[in-house]
Short mmCIF file of C-alpha atoms in Angstrom, two decimals:
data_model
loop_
_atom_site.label_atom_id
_atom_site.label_comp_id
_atom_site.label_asym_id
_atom_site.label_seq_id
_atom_site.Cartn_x
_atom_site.Cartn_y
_atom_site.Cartn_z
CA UNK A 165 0.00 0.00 0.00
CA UNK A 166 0.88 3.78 -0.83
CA UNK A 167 1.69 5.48 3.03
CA UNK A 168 3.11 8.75 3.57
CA UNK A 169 6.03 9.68 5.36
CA UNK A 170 9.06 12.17 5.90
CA UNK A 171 12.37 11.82 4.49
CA UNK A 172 13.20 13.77 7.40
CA UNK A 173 12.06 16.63 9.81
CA UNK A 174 11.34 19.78 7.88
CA UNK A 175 9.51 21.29 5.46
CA UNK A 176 7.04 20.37 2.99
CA UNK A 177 9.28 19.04 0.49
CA UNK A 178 10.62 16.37 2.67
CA UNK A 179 6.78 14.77 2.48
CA UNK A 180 7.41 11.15 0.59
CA UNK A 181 5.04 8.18 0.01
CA UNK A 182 6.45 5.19 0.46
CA UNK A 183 5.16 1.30 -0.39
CA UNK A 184 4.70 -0.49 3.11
CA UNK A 185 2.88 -3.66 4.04
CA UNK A 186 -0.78 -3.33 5.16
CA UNK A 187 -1.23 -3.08 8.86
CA UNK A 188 -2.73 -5.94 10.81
CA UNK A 189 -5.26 -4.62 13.45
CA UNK A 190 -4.63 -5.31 17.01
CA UNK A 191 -7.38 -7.17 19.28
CA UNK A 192 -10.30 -4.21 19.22
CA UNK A 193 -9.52 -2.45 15.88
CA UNK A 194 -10.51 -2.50 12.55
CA UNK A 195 -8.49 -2.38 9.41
CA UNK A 196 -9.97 0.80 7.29
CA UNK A 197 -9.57 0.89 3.17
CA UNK A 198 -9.43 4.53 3.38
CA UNK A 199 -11.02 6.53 0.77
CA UNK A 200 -9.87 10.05 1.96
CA UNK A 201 -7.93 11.98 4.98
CA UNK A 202 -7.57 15.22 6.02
CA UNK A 203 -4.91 17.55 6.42
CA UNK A 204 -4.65 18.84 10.27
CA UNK A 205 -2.11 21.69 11.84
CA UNK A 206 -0.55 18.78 14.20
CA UNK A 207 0.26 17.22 10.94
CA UNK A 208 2.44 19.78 9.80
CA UNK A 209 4.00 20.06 13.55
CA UNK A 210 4.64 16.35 13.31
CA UNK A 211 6.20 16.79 9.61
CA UNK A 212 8.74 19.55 11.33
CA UNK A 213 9.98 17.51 14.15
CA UNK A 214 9.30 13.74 14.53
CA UNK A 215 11.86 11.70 12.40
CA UNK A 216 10.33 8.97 9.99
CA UNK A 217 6.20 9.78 11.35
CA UNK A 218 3.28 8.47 9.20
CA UNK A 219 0.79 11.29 8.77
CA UNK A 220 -2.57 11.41 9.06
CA UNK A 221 -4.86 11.39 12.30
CA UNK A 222 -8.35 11.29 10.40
CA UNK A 223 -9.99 8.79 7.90
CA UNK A 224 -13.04 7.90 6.59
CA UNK A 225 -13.27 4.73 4.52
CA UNK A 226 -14.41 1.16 4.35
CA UNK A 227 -14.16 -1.67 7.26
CA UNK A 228 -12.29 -4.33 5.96
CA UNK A 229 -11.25 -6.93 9.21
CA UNK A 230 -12.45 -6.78 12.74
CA UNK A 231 -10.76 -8.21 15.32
CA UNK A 232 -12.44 -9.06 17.78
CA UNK A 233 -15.68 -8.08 19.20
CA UNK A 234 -17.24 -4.75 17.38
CA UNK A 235 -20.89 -3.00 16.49
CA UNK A 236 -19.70 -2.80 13.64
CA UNK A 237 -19.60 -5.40 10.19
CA UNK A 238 -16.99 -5.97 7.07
CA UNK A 239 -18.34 -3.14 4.42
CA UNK A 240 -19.60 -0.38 6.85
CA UNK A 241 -18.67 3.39 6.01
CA UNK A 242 -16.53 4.45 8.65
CA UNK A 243 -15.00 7.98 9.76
CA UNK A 244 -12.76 8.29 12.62
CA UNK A 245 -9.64 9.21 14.65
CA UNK A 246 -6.59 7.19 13.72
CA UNK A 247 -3.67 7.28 16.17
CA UNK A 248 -1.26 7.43 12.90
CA UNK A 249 -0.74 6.91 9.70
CA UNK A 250 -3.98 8.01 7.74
CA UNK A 251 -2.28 9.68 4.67
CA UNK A 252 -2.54 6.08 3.48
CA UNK A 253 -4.69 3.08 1.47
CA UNK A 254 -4.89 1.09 4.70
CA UNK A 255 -5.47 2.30 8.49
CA UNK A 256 -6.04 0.77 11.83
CA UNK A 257 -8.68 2.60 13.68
CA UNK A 258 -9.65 1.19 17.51
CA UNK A 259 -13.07 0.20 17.09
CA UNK A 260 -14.84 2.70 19.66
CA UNK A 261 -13.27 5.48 17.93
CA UNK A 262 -15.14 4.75 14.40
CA UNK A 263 -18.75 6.48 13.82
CA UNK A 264 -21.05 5.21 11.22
CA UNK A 265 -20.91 7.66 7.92
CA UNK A 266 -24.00 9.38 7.30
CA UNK A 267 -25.72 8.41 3.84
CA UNK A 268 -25.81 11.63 2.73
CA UNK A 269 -21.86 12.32 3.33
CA UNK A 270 -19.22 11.53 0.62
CA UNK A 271 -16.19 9.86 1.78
CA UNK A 272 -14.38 13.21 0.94
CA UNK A 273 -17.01 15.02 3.25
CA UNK A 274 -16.90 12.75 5.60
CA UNK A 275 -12.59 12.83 5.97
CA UNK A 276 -13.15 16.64 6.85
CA UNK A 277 -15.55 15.44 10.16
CA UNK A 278 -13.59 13.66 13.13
CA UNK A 279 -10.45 15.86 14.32
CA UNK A 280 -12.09 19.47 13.94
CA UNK A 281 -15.92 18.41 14.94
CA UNK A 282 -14.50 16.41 18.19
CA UNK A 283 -11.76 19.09 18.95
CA UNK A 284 -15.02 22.06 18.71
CA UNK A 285 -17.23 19.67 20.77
CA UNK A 286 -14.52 19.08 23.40
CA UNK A 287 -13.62 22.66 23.55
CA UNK A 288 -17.20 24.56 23.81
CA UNK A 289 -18.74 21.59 25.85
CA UNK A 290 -16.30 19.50 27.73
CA UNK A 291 -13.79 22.61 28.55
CA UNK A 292 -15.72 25.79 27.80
CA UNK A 293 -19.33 24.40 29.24
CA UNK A 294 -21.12 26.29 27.01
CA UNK A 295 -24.83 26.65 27.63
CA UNK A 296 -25.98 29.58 27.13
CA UNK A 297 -24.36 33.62 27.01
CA UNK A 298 -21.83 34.29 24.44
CA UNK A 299 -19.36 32.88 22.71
CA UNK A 300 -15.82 33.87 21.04
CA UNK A 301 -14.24 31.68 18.16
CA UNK A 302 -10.87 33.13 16.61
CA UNK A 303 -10.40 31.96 13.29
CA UNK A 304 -13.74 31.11 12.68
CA UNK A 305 -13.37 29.71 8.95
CA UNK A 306 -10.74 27.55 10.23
CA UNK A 307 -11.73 24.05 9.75
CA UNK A 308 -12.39 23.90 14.04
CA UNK A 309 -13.81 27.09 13.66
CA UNK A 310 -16.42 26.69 10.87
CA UNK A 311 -17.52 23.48 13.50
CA UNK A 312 -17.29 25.34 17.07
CA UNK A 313 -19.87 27.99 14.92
CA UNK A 314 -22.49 24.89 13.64
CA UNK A 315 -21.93 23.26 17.06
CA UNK A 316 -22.84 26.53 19.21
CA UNK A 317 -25.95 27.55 17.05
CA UNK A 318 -27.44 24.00 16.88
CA UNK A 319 -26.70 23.07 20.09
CA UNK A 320 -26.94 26.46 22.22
CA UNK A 321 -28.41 30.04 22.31
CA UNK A 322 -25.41 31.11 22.87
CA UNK A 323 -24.52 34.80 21.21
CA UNK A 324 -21.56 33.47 18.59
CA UNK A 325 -19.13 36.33 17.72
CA UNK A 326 -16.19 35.41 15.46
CA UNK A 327 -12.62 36.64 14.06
CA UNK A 328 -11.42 35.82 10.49
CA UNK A 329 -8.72 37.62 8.01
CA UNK A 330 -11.31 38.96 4.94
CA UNK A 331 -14.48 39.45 4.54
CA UNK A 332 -15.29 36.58 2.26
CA UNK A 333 -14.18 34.60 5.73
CA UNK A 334 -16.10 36.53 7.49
CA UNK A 335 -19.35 35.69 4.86
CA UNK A 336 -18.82 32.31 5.39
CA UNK A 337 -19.09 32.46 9.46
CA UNK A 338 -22.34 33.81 9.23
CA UNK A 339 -23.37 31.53 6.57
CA UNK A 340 -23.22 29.12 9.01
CA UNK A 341 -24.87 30.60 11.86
CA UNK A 342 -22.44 33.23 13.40
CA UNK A 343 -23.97 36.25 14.84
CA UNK A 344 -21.06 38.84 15.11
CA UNK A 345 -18.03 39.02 12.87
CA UNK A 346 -14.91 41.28 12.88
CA UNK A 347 -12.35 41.37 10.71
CA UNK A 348 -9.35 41.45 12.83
CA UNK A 349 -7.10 43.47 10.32
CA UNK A 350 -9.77 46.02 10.79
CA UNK A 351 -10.57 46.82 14.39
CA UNK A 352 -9.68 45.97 17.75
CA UNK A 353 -11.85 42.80 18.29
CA UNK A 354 -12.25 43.34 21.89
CA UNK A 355 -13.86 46.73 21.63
CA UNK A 356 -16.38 45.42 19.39
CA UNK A 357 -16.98 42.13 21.74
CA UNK A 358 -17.73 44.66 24.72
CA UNK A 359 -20.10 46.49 22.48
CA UNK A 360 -22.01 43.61 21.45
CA UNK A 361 -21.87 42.05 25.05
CA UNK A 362 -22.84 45.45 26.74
CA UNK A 363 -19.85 45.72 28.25
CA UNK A 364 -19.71 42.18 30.04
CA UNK A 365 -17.51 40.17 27.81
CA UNK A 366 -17.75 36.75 26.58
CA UNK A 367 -18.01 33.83 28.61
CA UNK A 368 -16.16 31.22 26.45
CA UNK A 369 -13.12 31.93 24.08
CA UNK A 370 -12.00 29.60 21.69
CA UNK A 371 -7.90 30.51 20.98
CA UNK A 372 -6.20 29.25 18.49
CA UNK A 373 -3.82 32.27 18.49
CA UNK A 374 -2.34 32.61 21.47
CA UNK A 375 0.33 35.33 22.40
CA UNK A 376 -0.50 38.22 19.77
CA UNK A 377 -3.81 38.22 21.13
CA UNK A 378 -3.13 37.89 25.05
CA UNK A 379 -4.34 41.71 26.31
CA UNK A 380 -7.44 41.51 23.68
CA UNK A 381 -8.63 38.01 25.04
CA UNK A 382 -8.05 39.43 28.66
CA UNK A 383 -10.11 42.48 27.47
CA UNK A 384 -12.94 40.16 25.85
CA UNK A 385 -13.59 37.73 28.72
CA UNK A 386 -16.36 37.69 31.01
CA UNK A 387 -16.13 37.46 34.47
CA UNK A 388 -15.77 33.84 35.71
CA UNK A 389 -14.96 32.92 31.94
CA UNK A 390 -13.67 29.73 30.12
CA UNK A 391 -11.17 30.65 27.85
CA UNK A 392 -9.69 27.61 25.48
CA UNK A 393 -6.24 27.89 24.48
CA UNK A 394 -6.21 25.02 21.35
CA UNK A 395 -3.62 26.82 19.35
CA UNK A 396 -0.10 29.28 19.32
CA UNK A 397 -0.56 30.81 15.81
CA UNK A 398 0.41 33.91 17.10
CA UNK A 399 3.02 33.21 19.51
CA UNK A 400 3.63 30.69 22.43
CA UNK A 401 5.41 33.69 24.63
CA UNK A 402 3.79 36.40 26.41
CA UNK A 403 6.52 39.11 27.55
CA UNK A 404 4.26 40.33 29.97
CA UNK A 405 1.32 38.88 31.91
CA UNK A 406 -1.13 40.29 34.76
CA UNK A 407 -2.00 37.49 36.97
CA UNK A 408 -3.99 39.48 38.87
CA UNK A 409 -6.29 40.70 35.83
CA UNK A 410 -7.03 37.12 35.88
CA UNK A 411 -7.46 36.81 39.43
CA UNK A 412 -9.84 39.86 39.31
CA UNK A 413 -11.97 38.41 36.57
CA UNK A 414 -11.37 34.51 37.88
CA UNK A 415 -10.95 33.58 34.41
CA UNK A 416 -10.46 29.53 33.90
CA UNK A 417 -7.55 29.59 31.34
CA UNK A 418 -7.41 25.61 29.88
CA UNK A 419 -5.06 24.85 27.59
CA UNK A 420 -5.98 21.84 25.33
CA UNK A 421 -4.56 19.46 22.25
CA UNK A 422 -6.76 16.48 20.94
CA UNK A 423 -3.96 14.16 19.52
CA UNK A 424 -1.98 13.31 22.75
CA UNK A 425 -4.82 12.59 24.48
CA UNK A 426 -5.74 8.82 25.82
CA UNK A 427 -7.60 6.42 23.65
CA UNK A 428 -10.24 6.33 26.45
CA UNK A 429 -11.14 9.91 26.25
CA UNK A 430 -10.92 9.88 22.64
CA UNK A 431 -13.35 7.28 22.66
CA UNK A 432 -15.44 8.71 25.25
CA UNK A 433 -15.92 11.89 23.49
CA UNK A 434 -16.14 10.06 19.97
CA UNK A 435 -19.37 8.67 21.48
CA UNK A 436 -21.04 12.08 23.25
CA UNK A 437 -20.47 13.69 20.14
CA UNK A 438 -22.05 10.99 17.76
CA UNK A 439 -24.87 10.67 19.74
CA UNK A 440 -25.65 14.44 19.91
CA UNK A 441 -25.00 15.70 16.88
CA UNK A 442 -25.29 12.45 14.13
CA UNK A 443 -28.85 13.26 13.96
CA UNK A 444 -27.96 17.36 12.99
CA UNK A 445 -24.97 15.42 10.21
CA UNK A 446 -27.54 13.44 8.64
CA UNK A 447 -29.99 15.83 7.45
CA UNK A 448 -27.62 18.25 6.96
CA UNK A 449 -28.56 20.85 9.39
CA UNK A 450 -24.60 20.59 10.67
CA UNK A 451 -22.39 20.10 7.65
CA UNK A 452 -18.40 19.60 7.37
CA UNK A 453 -16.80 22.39 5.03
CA UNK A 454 -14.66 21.22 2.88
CA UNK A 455 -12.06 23.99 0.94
CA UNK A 456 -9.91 22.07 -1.17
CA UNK A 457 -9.74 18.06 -2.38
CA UNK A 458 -5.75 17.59 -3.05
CA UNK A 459 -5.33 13.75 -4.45
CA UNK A 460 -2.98 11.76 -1.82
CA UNK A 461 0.18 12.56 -4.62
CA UNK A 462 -0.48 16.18 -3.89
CA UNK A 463 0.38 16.20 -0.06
CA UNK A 464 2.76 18.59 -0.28
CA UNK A 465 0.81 20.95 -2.05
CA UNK A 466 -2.10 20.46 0.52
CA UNK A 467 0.62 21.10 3.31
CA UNK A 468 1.93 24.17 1.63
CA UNK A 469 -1.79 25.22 1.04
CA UNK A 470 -2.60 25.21 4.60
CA UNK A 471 0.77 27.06 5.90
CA UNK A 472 -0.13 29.89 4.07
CA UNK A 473 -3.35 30.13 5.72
CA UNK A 474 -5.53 30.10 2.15
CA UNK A 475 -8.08 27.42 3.64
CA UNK A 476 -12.16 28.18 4.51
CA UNK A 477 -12.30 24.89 6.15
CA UNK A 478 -10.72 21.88 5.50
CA UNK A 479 -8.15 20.31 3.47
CA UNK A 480 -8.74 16.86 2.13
CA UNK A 481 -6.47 14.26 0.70
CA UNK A 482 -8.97 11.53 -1.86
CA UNK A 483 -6.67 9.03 -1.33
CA UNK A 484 -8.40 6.07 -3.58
CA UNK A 485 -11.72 5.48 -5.00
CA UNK A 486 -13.36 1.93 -2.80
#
């Protein structure tokens, strides 16, 4: 089988695919023909600084074997979380990690689900507790983004306010059910989040920046808010932090990655959010967004694509027709 790989840690140029032997799947896995993956930011981390990694943490595709005992049978439509290796033909995924693919979803659709639907769900719900109040998402046509935004108007009443780069970004938020966007090249974000809040702040914040934005998230956040660090784009160091603004405000600051997390809580959250929002998936009320469809020999294009932040959504890899 066609896998990719790294010649060695770097940049996109050092992406390879290699022939390899299909994997055998352990006791409570199944072996996945994958039709498509998707391209993820901790894939391009991984590319820089793991030697000899095998891409890929999401799949959807075809059950092939079973071993062992499983709800599921040889020929179901499977999507899912893959510990490794899903920029590839074949894929082990454990068994209480794969969800059932809607009828209505292409495999390509379908690829773009798992990593930025769970991360959203585990970051407004698990983390954040969002119920009701308001609601900050940076980078909101980010592929976690355009979720947390579906997620939080199907699932809450929660005010949604959003940040993108342009305002065909911005068009696409409230396509999908945003209330509030601001384009952050144009205005101080948290002066318009204290207009629209009257003056309270948001309860939850969704960061995938980080740094750059430190004194504009303090500024945005309600008292007694969550805020959700999930990403660094801007910066891992702040030169200059006042713990007692946080104090003051007795903001919960959580910081967050999906990947390194256990198989159990993978698998725990897998099945909250399948059960909650499958139903919203399969008449199409929630909806992955899908930018661009690379084919699997066009990974380093896809990864190049994504570094220079040109993405609404997500980046897939059609890796063979099944």
């Amino acid at each position: 089988m066609r896998i990719v790989t790294t010649k060695q840690p770097g940049e996109s140029e050092q992406l390879q695919i290699v022939e390899q032997d299909v994997p055998k799947p352990s006791v409570g896995e199944l072996l996945i023909e994958v039709a498509a993956a998707a391209v993820n930011r901790t894939d391009i981390i991984t590319r820089q600084t793991r030697v000899n990694p095998y891409l890929g943490v999401e799949v959807a595709g075809i059950v092939r074997e079973i071993n062992g005992d499983s709800s599921f049978k040889i020929g179901d439509r499977v999507m899912g979380l893959v510990n490794q290796g899903g920029y590839s033909e074949y894929a082990v995924m454990p068994s209480d990690r794969a969800m059932l693919i809607p009828d209505n979803l292409s495999f390509t659709d379908a690829a773009a689900i798992p990593e930025v639907f769970l991360t959203a769900y585990q970051t407004l719900y698990w983390l954040g507790e969002l119920q009701t109040g308001s609601v900050l998402i940076h980078a909101g046509a980010s592929g976690v983004g355009t979720a947390a935004i579906q997620l939080a108007k199907q699932l809450t009443d929660a005010k949604i306010i959003v940040t993108a780069g342009s305002a065909q970004k911005l068009a696409l938020c409230q396509r999908l059910g945003a209330d509030v966007g601001i384009n952050y090249h144009d205005a101080d974000f948290s002066e318009r989040v204290l207009q629209e809040t009257n003056g309270q702040g948001v309860d939850v914040i969704l960061d995938f920046i980080g740094a750059s934005y430190w004194q504009q998230n303090l500024k945005s956040i309600a008292v007694d808010g969550r805020w959700v660090l999930i990403g660094i784009l801007g910066g891992r160091i702040v030169e200059q932090v006042d713990l007692f603004a946080l104090l003051e405000k007795r903001v919960q600051l959580k910081g967050t990655l999906l990947t390194p997390r256990a198989d159990s809580y993978k698998a725990a959250l897998t099945k909250e959010f399948y059960t909650n929002v499958a139903p919203y998936l399969a008449n199409g009320t929630i909806y992955p967004v899908v930018d661009t469809i690379f084919d699997l020999a066009d990974v380093q294009t896809a990864h190049e694509y994504m570094e220079a932040n040109k993405n609404s959504g997500k980046i897939v890899l059609r890796v063979k027709e099944v």
